[in-house]
CSV table of C-alpha atoms and ligand atoms in Angstrom, one decimal:
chain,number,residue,atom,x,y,z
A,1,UNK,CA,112.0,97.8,110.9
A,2,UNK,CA,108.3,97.1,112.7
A,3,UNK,CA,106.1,100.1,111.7
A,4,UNK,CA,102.7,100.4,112.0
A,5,UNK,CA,100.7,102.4,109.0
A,6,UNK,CA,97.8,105.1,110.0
A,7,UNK,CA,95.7,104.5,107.2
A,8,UNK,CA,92.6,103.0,107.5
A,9,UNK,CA,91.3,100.7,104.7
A,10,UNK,CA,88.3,102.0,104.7
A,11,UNK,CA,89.1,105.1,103.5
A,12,UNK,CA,90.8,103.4,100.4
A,13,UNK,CA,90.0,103.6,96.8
A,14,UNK,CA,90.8,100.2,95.4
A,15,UNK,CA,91.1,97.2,97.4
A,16,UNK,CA,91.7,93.9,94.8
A,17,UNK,CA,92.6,90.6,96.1
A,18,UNK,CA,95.1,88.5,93.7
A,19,UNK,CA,94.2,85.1,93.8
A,20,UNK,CA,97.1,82.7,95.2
A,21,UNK,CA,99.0,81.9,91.6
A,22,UNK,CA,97.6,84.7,90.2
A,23,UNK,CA,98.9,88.3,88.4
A,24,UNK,CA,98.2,91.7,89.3
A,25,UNK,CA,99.1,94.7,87.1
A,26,UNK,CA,97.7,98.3,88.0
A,27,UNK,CA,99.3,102.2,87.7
A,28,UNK,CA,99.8,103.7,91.0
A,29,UNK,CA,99.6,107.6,90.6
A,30,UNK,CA,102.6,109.8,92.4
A,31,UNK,CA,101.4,110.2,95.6
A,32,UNK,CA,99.1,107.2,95.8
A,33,UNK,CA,100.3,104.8,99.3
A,34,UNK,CA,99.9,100.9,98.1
A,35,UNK,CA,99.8,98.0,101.1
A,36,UNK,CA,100.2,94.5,100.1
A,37,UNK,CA,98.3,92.0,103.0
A,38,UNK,CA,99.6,88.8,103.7
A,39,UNK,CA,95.9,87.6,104.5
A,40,UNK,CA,96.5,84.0,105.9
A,41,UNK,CA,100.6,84.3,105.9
A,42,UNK,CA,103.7,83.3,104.8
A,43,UNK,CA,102.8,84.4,101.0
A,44,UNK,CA,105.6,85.7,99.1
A,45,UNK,CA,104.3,89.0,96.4
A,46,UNK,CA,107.0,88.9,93.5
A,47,UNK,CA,107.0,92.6,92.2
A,48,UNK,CA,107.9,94.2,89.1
A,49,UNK,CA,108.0,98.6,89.1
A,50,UNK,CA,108.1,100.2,85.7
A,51,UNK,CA,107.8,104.0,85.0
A,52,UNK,CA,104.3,104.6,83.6
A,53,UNK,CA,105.7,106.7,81.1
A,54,UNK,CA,109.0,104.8,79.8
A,55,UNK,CA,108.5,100.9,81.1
A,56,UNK,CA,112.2,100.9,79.7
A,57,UNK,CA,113.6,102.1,83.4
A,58,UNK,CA,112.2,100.1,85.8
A,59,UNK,CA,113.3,99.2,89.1
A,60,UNK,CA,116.4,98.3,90.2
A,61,UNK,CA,117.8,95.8,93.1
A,62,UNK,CA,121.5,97.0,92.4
A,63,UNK,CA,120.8,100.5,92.7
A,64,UNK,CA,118.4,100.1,95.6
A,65,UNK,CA,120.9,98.0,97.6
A,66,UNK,CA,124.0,100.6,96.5
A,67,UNK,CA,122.0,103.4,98.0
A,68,UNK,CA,120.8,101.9,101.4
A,69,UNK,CA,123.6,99.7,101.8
A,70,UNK,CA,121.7,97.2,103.3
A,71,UNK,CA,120.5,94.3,101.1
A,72,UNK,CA,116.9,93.9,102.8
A,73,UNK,CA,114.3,96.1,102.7
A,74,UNK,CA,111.6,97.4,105.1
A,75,UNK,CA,110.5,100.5,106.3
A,76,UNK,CA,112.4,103.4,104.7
A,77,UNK,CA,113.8,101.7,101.7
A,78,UNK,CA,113.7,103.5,98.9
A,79,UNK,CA,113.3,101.4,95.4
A,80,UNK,CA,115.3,103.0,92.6
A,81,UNK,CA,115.0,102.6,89.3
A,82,UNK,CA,117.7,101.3,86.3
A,83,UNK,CA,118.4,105.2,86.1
A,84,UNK,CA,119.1,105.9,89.7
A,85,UNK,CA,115.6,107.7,90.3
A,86,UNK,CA,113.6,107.4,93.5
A,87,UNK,CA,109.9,105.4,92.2
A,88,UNK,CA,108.5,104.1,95.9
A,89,UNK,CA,109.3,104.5,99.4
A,90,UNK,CA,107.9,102.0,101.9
A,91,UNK,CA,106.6,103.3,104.5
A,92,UNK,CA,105.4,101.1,106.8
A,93,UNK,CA,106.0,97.1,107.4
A,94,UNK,CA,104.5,95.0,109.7
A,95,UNK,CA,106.4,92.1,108.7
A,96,UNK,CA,110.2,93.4,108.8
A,97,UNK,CA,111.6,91.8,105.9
A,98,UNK,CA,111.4,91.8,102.5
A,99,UNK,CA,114.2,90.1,99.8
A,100,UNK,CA,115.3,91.7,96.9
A,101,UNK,CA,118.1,88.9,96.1
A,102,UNK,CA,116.8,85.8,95.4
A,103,UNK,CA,114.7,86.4,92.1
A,104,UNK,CA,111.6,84.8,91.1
A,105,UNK,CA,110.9,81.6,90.3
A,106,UNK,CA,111.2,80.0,86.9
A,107,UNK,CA,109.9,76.6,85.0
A,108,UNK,CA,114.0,77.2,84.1
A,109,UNK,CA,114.7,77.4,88.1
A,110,UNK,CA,112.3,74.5,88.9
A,111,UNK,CA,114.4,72.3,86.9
A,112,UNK,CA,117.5,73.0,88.2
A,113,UNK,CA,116.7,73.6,91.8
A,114,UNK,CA,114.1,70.8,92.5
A,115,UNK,CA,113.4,68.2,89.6
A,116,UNK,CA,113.1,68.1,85.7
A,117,UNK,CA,109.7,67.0,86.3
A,118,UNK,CA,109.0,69.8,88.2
A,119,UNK,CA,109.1,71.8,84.5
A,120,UNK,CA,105.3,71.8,84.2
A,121,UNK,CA,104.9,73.2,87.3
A,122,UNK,CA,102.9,77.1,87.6
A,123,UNK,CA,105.8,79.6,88.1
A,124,UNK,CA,105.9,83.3,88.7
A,125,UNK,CA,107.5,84.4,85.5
A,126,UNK,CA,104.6,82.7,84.0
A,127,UNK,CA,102.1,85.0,85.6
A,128,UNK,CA,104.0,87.9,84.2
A,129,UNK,CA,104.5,87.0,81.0
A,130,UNK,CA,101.0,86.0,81.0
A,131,UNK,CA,99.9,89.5,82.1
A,132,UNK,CA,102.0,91.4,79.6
A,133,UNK,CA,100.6,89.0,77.1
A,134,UNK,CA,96.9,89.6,78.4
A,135,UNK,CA,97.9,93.5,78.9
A,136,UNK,CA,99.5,94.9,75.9
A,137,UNK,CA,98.3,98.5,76.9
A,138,UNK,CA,101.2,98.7,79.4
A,139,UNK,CA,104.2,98.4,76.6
A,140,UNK,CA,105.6,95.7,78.2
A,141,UNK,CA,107.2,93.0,76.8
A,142,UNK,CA,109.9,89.5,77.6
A,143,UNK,CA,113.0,91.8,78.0
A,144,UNK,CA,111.3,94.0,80.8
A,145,UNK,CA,110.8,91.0,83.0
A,146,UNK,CA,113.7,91.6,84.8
A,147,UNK,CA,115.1,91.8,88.7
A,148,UNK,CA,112.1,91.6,91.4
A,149,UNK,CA,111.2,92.4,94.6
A,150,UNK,CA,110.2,89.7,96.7
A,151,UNK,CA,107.6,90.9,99.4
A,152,UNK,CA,107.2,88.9,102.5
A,153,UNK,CA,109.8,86.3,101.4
A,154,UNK,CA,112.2,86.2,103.9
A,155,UNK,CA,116.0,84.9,102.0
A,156,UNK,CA,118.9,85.4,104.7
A,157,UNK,CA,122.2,85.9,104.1
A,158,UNK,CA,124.5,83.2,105.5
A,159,UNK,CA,128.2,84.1,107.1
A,160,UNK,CA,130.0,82.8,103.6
A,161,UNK,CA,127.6,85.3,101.4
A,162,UNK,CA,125.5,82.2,100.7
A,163,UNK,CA,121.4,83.1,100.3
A,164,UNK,CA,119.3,80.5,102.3
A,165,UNK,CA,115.1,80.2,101.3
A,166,UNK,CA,113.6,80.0,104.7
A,167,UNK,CA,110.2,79.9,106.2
A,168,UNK,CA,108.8,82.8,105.8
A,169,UNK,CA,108.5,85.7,109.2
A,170,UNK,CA,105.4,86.7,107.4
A,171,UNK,CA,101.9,85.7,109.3
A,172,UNK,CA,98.0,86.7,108.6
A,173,UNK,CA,97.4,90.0,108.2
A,174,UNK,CA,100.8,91.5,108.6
A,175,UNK,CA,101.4,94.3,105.4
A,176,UNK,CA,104.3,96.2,103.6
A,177,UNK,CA,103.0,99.7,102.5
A,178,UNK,CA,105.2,101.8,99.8
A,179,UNK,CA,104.4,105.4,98.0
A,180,UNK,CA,104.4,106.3,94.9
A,181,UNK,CA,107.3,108.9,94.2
A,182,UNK,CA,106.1,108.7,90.5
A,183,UNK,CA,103.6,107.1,88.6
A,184,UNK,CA,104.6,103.6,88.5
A,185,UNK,CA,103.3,100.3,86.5
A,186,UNK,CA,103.0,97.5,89.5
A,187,UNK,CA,103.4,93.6,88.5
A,188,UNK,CA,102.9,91.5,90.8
A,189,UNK,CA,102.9,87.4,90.3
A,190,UNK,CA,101.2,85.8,93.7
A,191,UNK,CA,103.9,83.2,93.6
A,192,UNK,CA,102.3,80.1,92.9
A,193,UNK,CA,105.9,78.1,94.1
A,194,UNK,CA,105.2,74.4,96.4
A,195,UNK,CA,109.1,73.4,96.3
A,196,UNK,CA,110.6,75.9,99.0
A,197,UNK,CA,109.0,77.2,102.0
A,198,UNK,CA,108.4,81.2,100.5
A,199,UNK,CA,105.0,80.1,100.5
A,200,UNK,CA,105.0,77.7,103.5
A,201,UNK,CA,104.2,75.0,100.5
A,202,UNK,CA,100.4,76.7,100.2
A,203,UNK,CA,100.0,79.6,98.0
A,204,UNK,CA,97.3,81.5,99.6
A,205,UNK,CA,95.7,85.3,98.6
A,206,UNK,CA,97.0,88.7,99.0
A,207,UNK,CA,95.2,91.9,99.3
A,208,UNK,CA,96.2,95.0,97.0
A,209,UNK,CA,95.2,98.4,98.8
A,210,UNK,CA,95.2,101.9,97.3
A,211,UNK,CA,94.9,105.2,99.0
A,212,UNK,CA,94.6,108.2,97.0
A,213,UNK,CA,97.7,111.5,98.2
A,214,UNK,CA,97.2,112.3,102.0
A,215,UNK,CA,96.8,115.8,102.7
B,1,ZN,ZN1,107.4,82.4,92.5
């Protein structure tokens, strides 16, 4: 669902850009609205919520798509955590689709998908292993990298159940904004992947904006 956000960025208090192939790891206070911008397009975000205060529950793809019934998400969704709890709602999405199915990609995944010489290549769970490693003031460790949210990836769902990697719908400048219904740990590996389309074969930047509780 196409909806159109009425914050303004220059009313917000952080605005990072994550390098393409790069790791992002922030807390987003209850209440705070984050917007991920697909600057040049076609970039897929792989997310990671944890609870600030117990990164044990984290968030949840099973119980998201129980709740909703749908398996996409987009404006409305709300991302649950491993206990059933409410952490982020998205609120507006210029891009429509967002895939909660088809996981992140792997050095493990590389091999098996593409080539075992594509081992060496840069993958996202390498970005988040290397921000938990770099970040040891979040409490994370291996066993919490777990289930992801793909943001701007678009993975369709064939007539046998089958999951298709497609180019993405994604295109410069279009956005996916979520609030904080608690105060949540946000991982995000710019995915660095050149052997399906998620990226349109050219990782490229992403902007990470912040607005502080609307009155
Ligand atoms: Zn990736």
């Amino acid at each position: 669902m196409l909806t159109e956000s009425k914050l303004v960025a220059d009313q917000a208090v952080i605005c990072d850009t994550v390098d393409a192939g790069d790791y992002y790891i922030k807390i987003i206070k209850a209440g705070q609205t984050v917007r991920l911008l697909d600057l040049e397009g076609n970039q897929a975000a792989d997310t990671l919520f944890y609870s600030a205060e117990d990164p044990t529950e984290r968030y949840s793809a099973s119980d998201t798509i129980r709740e909703q019934g749908n398996v996409y998400l987009t404006t409305g969704s709300v991302l649950r955590s491993n206990q059933n709890t409410p952490m982020l709602k998205i609120v507006a999405d210029t891009c429509g689709r967002h895939d909660t199915l088809g996981g992140a990609c792997a050095t493990e995944s590389n091999t098996v998908r593409y080539d075992l010489e594509k081992r060496c290549m840069h993958a996202c769970r390498d970005s988040w292993m290397l921000a938990i490693a770099e970040h040891p003031e979040f409490g994370l460790d291996k066993r919490d990298i777990a289930h992801n949210i793909n943001f701007f990836m678009n993975v369709p769902i064939t007539q046998e159940g089958g999951l298709t990697f497609e180019d993405g719908i994604s295109a410069p400048g279009k956005y996916v904004e979520f609030e904080a219904l608690m105060d949540v740990v946000i991982l995000i590996s710019n995915c660095p992947q050149l052997n399906n389309p998620c990226n349109g074969y050219n990782p490229t930047p992403i902007d990470v904006l912040v607005w502080d509780q609307q009155a």
